[in-house]
Amino acid sequence: MTTKQDTQADVLPYEEPSGIEQFQETLREYGVTRAVTYGLLGVFLVWTLFPVYWLVTATLKTRQTLLSFPPQWIPLDAQFGNFAQLFAQRPDFVQFIINSTVVTITTTILATTIGAMAAYAFVTFDYPYNLDFHLPFYILSTRFMPPIVTIIPLFVIFRGVGLVNSLQGLILVYTMFNIPFAVWMMKGFFEEVPDSLIESAMIDGHTHLGAFFKIVLPLVKPGLIASAIFTTIITWNELLFAVILALNANAMTVPVGLASFVTKFSVQWINMSVGATIALVPVLLFAFIARQQLVRGFSMGAVGK
Amino acid sequence: MVTVNYDSVKKAYGDTIAIEDVNLHVDDGEFAILLGPSGCGKTTTLRCLAGLTQPTDGTITLDGHDVTDVHPKNRNIAMVFQNFALYPHMTVRENIGYPLKVAGKSKDEREERIDEVAEMLEIPELLDRDIANLSGGQQQRVALGRAIIRRPAVFLMDEPLANLDAKLKISMRSRIKVLQREMDITTMYVTHDQEEAMSLGDKLIIMDKGHIQQIGSPDEVYHQPANQFVAGFIGSPSMNFVTVRRDGDRIRADDAPDTFDVELDSEVADRYRDHETFTLGVRPQYFEVHTERTDNAIEAAVEVTEPQGDEQIIEVEVGDQPVSLTVVAPSAIDAERGDTVWLTLDDDLVHGFDTDSGRRIVGAGDQNRGVASTPEGEMTSD
Amino acid sequence: MATETDQATAEISSFQTDTTTRESVLLWVDDHLKWLMTLPAVFILFALTFYPLVRAIQMSTQQFLPTGTTFVGVQNYVDLMSNDAFLNSLAVTGKFIGIAVGVEFLLGFGIALLLNKKIKLRGLWQTLILIPMILSPTVIGLIWRLLYAPNGLLDYIAAPLTGGANVGWISETSVALYSVILTDIWQWTPLVVLVLFAGLQSVPDDVREAAIMDGASVRQRFLHITLPYLKSLIVLVLIIRLVDALRVFAKVFILTRGGPASATNVISMQMYRTAFRFNNFGEASAMAVSLLVLVLILAMSFVKIANVEFGS
């Protein structure tokens, strides 16, 4: 940066790049920077996706080939029979899937509706005693609480009212778990809806509630869908609550079932892989459908929220 | 006969009073305009009639029926909002027909009425378009369509033209006026634009700081303003106000006693016999500009001239303080910055206002009568 | 027009007599919508979060025996302080979140920076790295159980370094915790990447260009322009990751059940065992309450630091 010291104006109209900058420029010209960037990103991608690939291909191997040394990178002699084998050896797995499905769907509907209503109310109405702030804050702060803290007393409470090992109990707990999330997601969407739209609907003949269902909700559909998908994924995947509250086969969900494949003494490798793959397919499907929402949701609306 | 009545309506938010002492009456088929600056309470007043805002006190009646506590959906009123409030996820057709849909009317009946309304507003070709693809003016007409389709008892409009560009404003203005005349629906319209109000309204309700200042026809509020606020609000460019001291028939501006010293007709001066000082109000159009020294005139120095085609606006300054005046003169008058001009007053057209209360000073036998003759013309001013 | 105004009047007057029960119910609901709409949410949360907390505090003052429960006051808390298993689990958890979140942050930031250079197919790349984040931690535990299996893939990869001997990824006390940490890193680094990438993208172009015109070097631009914009996002993502990492359960449950020899005995595992293996609800509740207090203190101090530094 020698020219900076020059008191005479503009001996050189520009500065000579430093040695480092010249080196970087050379690298760029030779495409080295590009190569390295793509290379590193590629490595990260492979590192991220390979374990899933490994699991899915495991469903097509035999127990021997699965743990062969050296490992079989691409499954030869695919064993499609493994799927049938799982259901033959563990017929209760079907029940797990049914339980998970029922719980997930019900929870999603409940949490999204209740959460959306609450979010709308906070956005639209004035509450006394500064509840406007306190209630949403209280609701959102429950996210900070480690679930293990509430699960212990919940278990005792549920045991008292006979809700242990029941789908209803699970649904209740999962709904509670997901409401704060739904509220957080929907709040922003509701804030975008202009008051005059709702007023117009009331003048056109709706009650406020009617306007909410007929006019507002359709407008925030993307938010509802995103909220529903997140709830679905979270609920379907959940283990801690399920393993404590629902150890009975009537109410056992898929994650708990999968956990049972892995005991202190042995691991049923093939069954476990098949089961895990079955468990992840619906989630991957939903995620694919909602990939834009998910990326946006996970990025937490970093831009302009 | 759908008449609207406000009786001592008040709306307060905690300790803040938005509107107070609102008493007004709108006749069947009348086009009433709530006019005033931002924050004066005009929109609050309108919303009370719509049912979107609950009055803290007072009653609102439609045709004698007390509707103060009735849900907006049951009031048979229609409203056009400033931002149109069209349903974004519906087509034009669905938007216009929506009130009928909610009322449970059959699809055929709806279609028939929608077509009728579209014809009236000259938008039949837009019926199947999406709202997002419409221009401001088109959206405005759709909003109007949605409002008139159920033949409401009262038509409410909250600054519907505010979001349109200047030329569009003027054409939509006449369209609205014609529509209202044809349909003969009692209408209440809110605006801050006094020009708009003057051209549209049968009855102007002028508000400031939550209180009604004057209720009257455009003519009445222009020529017989109740107080200084109304006088200054109506008319463009605004009326000039100068504090003057009366000495017999002469009036002298306190701030420019040498250059602003004129003699009024005795009759006119007599109006102000009870006032030693008062605020003189003269509209820019009511000065006559002389480029040569004239008797009984105000001597002024030209600051700025703004040509307006057939006329020009001249800003002048009088005296040392100085007193600034805005004058409208024919373009023919040749005056430039720095020139001295002499302004004469048309005695019949000046107003005087009490310096404390702001009320217009009226006297017996003057041409511009006070507005006290009509019942609802009673104004509170402050 | 007379008929229309007649009709209009008729419609006005009709409503006053028209108050059917259905209509009055609807109107009543509308008037109280403010409370009715929030009621379900508040009630459920109150019943299933606040109330259990109260019960937890209550239970923490009791000792649960096969014969019944007895009130012991703060004894459980006092015992906790000398409870080695509990203290160890705190240490393990602390180590876990510290290393996991630390690596996730640094690695994620680096990747985000790379991604920020104009890359093709960026959208596809972003979608693909979503995958670990949406998988069940149970499934993730299973995936890595497979990878960590004796003679499994990771042993194969590590063979050149170990000379063919199996690494007891989840059976060796010195390695186990790191193996679990690795799975967390694998799952959550993409989150950091997505968040920080979005933040990097949101740095306004004109500010960056102004800095370039002002002669700032790449390093200077990064430190003085980019980082300040990212500061609040960084704090946010760190808080979220730390709070989430604190809850780790499923991965540990599947991989190691807390062993070997408490090497991976994170706090949720410890509480799970105390409550549901040993049926010691009193002690477990005391742990729960202590943990809650700890988390609150941490969260509040973090927020305070963030506010003080960034005045947000």
PDB file of N, CA and C in Angstrom, chain A residues 116 119-125 185-202 208 210-224, chain B residues 83 85-89:
ATOM      1  N   ALA A 116     -52.687 -21.900  15.435  1.00  0.00           N
ATOM      2  CA  ALA A 116     -53.042 -20.831  14.511  1.00  0.00           C
ATOM      3  C   ALA A 116     -54.050 -19.889  15.151  1.00  0.00           C
ATOM      4  N   ALA A 119     -52.255 -17.717  17.667  1.00  0.00           N
ATOM      5  CA  ALA A 119     -51.388 -16.734  17.007  1.00  0.00           C
ATOM      6  C   ALA A 119     -52.232 -15.612  16.431  1.00  0.00           C
ATOM      7  N   TYR A 120     -53.340 -15.967  15.806  1.00  0.00           N
ATOM      8  CA  TYR A 120     -54.212 -14.954  15.227  1.00  0.00           C
ATOM      9  C   TYR A 120     -54.734 -14.015  16.302  1.00  0.00           C
ATOM     10  N   ALA A 121     -55.160 -14.619  17.419  1.00  0.00           N
ATOM     11  CA  ALA A 121     -55.706 -13.799  18.493  1.00  0.00           C
ATOM     12  C   ALA A 121     -54.668 -12.810  19.006  1.00  0.00           C
ATOM     13  N   PHE A 122     -53.436 -13.275  19.192  1.00  0.00           N
ATOM     14  CA  PHE A 122     -52.405 -12.376  19.704  1.00  0.00           C
ATOM     15  C   PHE A 122     -52.134 -11.239  18.738  1.00  0.00           C
ATOM     16  N   VAL A 123     -52.208 -11.540  17.459  1.00  0.00           N
ATOM     17  CA  VAL A 123     -51.918 -10.512  16.472  1.00  0.00           C
ATOM     18  C   VAL A 123     -53.061  -9.512  16.362  1.00  0.00           C
ATOM     19  N   THR A 124     -54.292 -10.012  16.488  1.00  0.00           N
ATOM     20  CA  THR A 124     -55.449  -9.169  16.194  1.00  0.00           C
ATOM     21  C   THR A 124     -55.999  -8.398  17.377  1.00  0.00           C
ATOM     22  N   PHE A 125     -55.985  -9.021  18.549  1.00  0.00           N
ATOM     23  CA  PHE A 125     -56.689  -8.388  19.659  1.00  0.00           C
ATOM     24  C   PHE A 125     -55.761  -7.707  20.643  1.00  0.00           C
ATOM     25  N   MET A 185     -44.656 -19.927  14.132  1.00  0.00           N
ATOM     26  CA  MET A 185     -44.668 -19.925  12.671  1.00  0.00           C
ATOM     27  C   MET A 185     -45.773 -19.042  12.114  1.00  0.00           C
ATOM     28  N   MET A 186     -46.969 -19.156  12.720  1.00  0.00           N
ATOM     29  CA  MET A 186     -48.132 -18.490  12.130  1.00  0.00           C
ATOM     30  C   MET A 186     -48.181 -17.007  12.419  1.00  0.00           C
ATOM     31  N   LYS A 187     -47.541 -16.586  13.499  1.00  0.00           N
ATOM     32  CA  LYS A 187     -47.627 -15.184  13.905  1.00  0.00           C
ATOM     33  C   LYS A 187     -47.251 -14.251  12.752  1.00  0.00           C
ATOM     34  N   GLY A 188     -46.108 -14.522  12.143  1.00  0.00           N
ATOM     35  CA  GLY A 188     -45.660 -13.663  11.056  1.00  0.00           C
ATOM     36  C   GLY A 188     -46.653 -13.612   9.913  1.00  0.00           C
ATOM     37  N   PHE A 189     -47.223 -14.757   9.590  1.00  0.00           N
ATOM     38  CA  PHE A 189     -48.178 -14.792   8.484  1.00  0.00           C
ATOM     39  C   PHE A 189     -49.412 -13.977   8.779  1.00  0.00           C
ATOM     40  N   PHE A 190     -49.904 -14.097  10.019  1.00  0.00           N
ATOM     41  CA  PHE A 190     -51.110 -13.343  10.351  1.00  0.00           C
ATOM     42  C   PHE A 190     -50.846 -11.853  10.364  1.00  0.00           C
ATOM     43  N   GLU A 191     -49.648 -11.472  10.734  1.00  0.00           N
ATOM     44  CA  GLU A 191     -49.339 -10.048  10.772  1.00  0.00           C
ATOM     45  C   GLU A 191     -49.420  -9.427   9.390  1.00  0.00           C
ATOM     46  N   GLU A 192     -49.249 -10.254   8.366  1.00  0.00           N
ATOM     47  CA  GLU A 192     -49.300  -9.732   7.004  1.00  0.00           C
ATOM     48  C   GLU A 192     -50.713  -9.458   6.522  1.00  0.00           C
ATOM     49  N   VAL A 193     -51.699 -10.046   7.163  1.00  0.00           N
ATOM     50  CA  VAL A 193     -53.066  -9.872   6.666  1.00  0.00           C
ATOM     51  C   VAL A 193     -53.601  -8.519   7.132  1.00  0.00           C
ATOM     52  N   PRO A 194     -53.991  -7.650   6.197  1.00  0.00           N
ATOM     53  CA  PRO A 194     -54.440  -6.314   6.619  1.00  0.00           C
ATOM     54  C   PRO A 194     -55.791  -6.383   7.343  1.00  0.00           C
ATOM     55  N   ASP A 195     -55.927  -5.546   8.357  1.00  0.00           N
ATOM     56  CA  ASP A 195     -57.167  -5.498   9.120  1.00  0.00           C
ATOM     57  C   ASP A 195     -58.363  -5.236   8.231  1.00  0.00           C
ATOM     58  N   SER A 196     -58.156  -4.374   7.225  1.00  0.00           N
ATOM     59  CA  SER A 196     -59.294  -3.965   6.404  1.00  0.00           C
ATOM     60  C   SER A 196     -59.914  -5.158   5.680  1.00  0.00           C
ATOM     61  N   LEU A 197     -59.126  -6.176   5.425  1.00  0.00           N
ATOM     62  CA  LEU A 197     -59.657  -7.359   4.751  1.00  0.00           C
ATOM     63  C   LEU A 197     -60.675  -8.070   5.637  1.00  0.00           C
ATOM     64  N   ILE A 198     -60.318  -8.177   6.909  1.00  0.00           N
ATOM     65  CA  ILE A 198     -61.211  -8.835   7.847  1.00  0.00           C
ATOM     66  C   ILE A 198     -62.460  -7.983   8.062  1.00  0.00           C
ATOM     67  N   GLU A 199     -62.257  -6.670   8.153  1.00  0.00           N
ATOM     68  CA  GLU A 199     -63.399  -5.773   8.343  1.00  0.00           C
ATOM     69  C   GLU A 199     -64.320  -5.847   7.142  1.00  0.00           C
ATOM     70  N   SER A 200     -63.711  -5.900   5.975  1.00  0.00           N
ATOM     71  CA  SER A 200     -64.506  -5.994   4.757  1.00  0.00           C
ATOM     72  C   SER A 200     -65.351  -7.257   4.781  1.00  0.00           C
ATOM     73  N   ALA A 201     -64.737  -8.345   5.239  1.00  0.00           N
ATOM     74  CA  ALA A 201     -65.480  -9.604   5.287  1.00  0.00           C
ATOM     75  C   ALA A 201     -66.643  -9.521   6.265  1.00  0.00           C
ATOM     76  N   MET A 202     -66.432  -8.816   7.386  1.00  0.00           N
ATOM     77  CA  MET A 202     -67.516  -8.683   8.353  1.00  0.00           C
ATOM     78  C   MET A 202     -68.650  -7.851   7.788  1.00  0.00           C
ATOM     79  N   HIS A 208     -66.770 -12.438  12.890  1.00  0.00           N
ATOM     80  CA  HIS A 208     -65.318 -12.384  12.915  1.00  0.00           C
ATOM     81  C   HIS A 208     -64.742 -13.789  12.761  1.00  0.00           C
ATOM     82  N   GLY A 210     -66.167 -16.285  11.338  1.00  0.00           N
ATOM     83  CA  GLY A 210     -66.389 -16.695   9.959  1.00  0.00           C
ATOM     84  C   GLY A 210     -65.335 -16.113   9.034  1.00  0.00           C
ATOM     85  N   ALA A 211     -65.033 -14.842   9.243  1.00  0.00           N
ATOM     86  CA  ALA A 211     -63.999 -14.197   8.426  1.00  0.00           C
ATOM     87  C   ALA A 211     -62.662 -14.896   8.612  1.00  0.00           C
ATOM     88  N   PHE A 212     -62.391 -15.329   9.847  1.00  0.00           N
ATOM     89  CA  PHE A 212     -61.130 -16.013  10.128  1.00  0.00           C
ATOM     90  C   PHE A 212     -61.031 -17.286   9.305  1.00  0.00           C
ATOM     91  N   PHE A 213     -62.082 -18.064   9.306  1.00  0.00           N
ATOM     92  CA  PHE A 213     -62.008 -19.328   8.588  1.00  0.00           C
ATOM     93  C   PHE A 213     -62.099 -19.171   7.082  1.00  0.00           C
ATOM     94  N   LYS A 214     -62.994 -18.276   6.640  1.00  0.00           N
ATOM     95  CA  LYS A 214     -63.232 -18.212   5.203  1.00  0.00           C
ATOM     96  C   LYS A 214     -62.257 -17.323   4.450  1.00  0.00           C
ATOM     97  N   ILE A 215     -61.755 -16.288   5.097  1.00  0.00           N
ATOM     98  CA  ILE A 215     -60.904 -15.337   4.388  1.00  0.00           C
ATOM     99  C   ILE A 215     -59.446 -15.414   4.839  1.00  0.00           C
ATOM    100  N   VAL A 216     -59.224 -15.380   6.159  1.00  0.00           N
ATOM    101  CA  VAL A 216     -57.853 -15.292   6.645  1.00  0.00           C
ATOM    102  C   VAL A 216     -57.084 -16.583   6.435  1.00  0.00           C
ATOM    103  N   LEU A 217     -57.672 -17.697   6.850  1.00  0.00           N
ATOM    104  CA  LEU A 217     -56.949 -18.962   6.742  1.00  0.00           C
ATOM    105  C   LEU A 217     -56.499 -19.290   5.324  1.00  0.00           C
ATOM    106  N   PRO A 218     -57.379 -19.124   4.321  1.00  0.00           N
ATOM    107  CA  PRO A 218     -56.895 -19.408   2.973  1.00  0.00           C
ATOM    108  C   PRO A 218     -55.692 -18.558   2.591  1.00  0.00           C
ATOM    109  N   LEU A 219     -55.647 -17.340   3.147  1.00  0.00           N
ATOM    110  CA  LEU A 219     -54.538 -16.461   2.798  1.00  0.00           C
ATOM    111  C   LEU A 219     -53.232 -16.898   3.434  1.00  0.00           C
ATOM    112  N   VAL A 220     -53.308 -17.575   4.577  1.00  0.00           N
ATOM    113  CA  VAL A 220     -52.073 -17.972   5.234  1.00  0.00           C
ATOM    114  C   VAL A 220     -51.769 -19.445   5.011  1.00  0.00           C
ATOM    115  N   LYS A 221     -52.376 -19.987   3.974  1.00  0.00           N
ATOM    116  CA  LYS A 221     -52.172 -21.410   3.685  1.00  0.00           C
ATOM    117  C   LYS A 221     -50.706 -21.845   3.708  1.00  0.00           C
ATOM    118  N   PRO A 222     -49.819 -21.103   3.054  1.00  0.00           N
ATOM    119  CA  PRO A 222     -48.417 -21.552   3.083  1.00  0.00           C
ATOM    120  C   PRO A 222     -47.894 -21.722   4.502  1.00  0.00           C
ATOM    121  N   GLY A 223     -48.267 -20.803   5.382  1.00  0.00           N
ATOM    122  CA  GLY A 223     -47.838 -20.907   6.769  1.00  0.00           C
ATOM    123  C   GLY A 223     -48.417 -22.125   7.432  1.00  0.00           C
ATOM    124  N   LEU A 224     -49.689 -22.382   7.167  1.00  0.00           N
ATOM    125  CA  LEU A 224     -50.335 -23.546   7.762  1.00  0.00           C
ATOM    126  C   LEU A 224     -49.664 -24.827   7.294  1.00  0.00           C
TER     127      LEU A 224
ATOM    128  N   ASN B  83     -57.520   0.972   0.998  1.00  0.00           N
ATOM    129  CA  ASN B  83     -56.669   0.046   0.251  1.00  0.00           C
ATOM    130  C   ASN B  83     -57.492  -1.029  -0.447  1.00  0.00           C
ATOM    131  N   ALA B  85     -59.169  -3.447   0.035  1.00  0.00           N
ATOM    132  CA  ALA B  85     -59.480  -4.666   0.787  1.00  0.00           C
ATOM    133  C   ALA B  85     -60.151  -5.729  -0.074  1.00  0.00           C
ATOM    134  N   LEU B  86     -59.663  -5.925  -1.263  1.00  0.00           N
ATOM    135  CA  LEU B  86     -60.211  -6.984  -2.106  1.00  0.00           C
ATOM    136  C   LEU B  86     -59.618  -8.309  -1.667  1.00  0.00           C
ATOM    137  N   TYR B  87     -60.380  -9.377  -1.798  1.00  0.00           N
ATOM    138  CA  TYR B  87     -59.912 -10.697  -1.379  1.00  0.00           C
ATOM    139  C   TYR B  87     -58.900 -11.215  -2.399  1.00  0.00           C
ATOM    140  N   PRO B  88     -57.654 -11.327  -1.982  1.00  0.00           N
ATOM    141  CA  PRO B  88     -56.581 -11.616  -2.948  1.00  0.00           C
ATOM    142  C   PRO B  88     -56.700 -12.963  -3.631  1.00  0.00           C
ATOM    143  N   HIS B  89     -57.328 -13.894  -2.969  1.00  0.00           N
ATOM    144  CA  HIS B  89     -57.331 -15.231  -3.551  1.00  0.00           C
ATOM    145  C   HIS B  89     -58.567 -15.489  -4.406  1.00  0.00           C
TER     146      HIS B  89
END
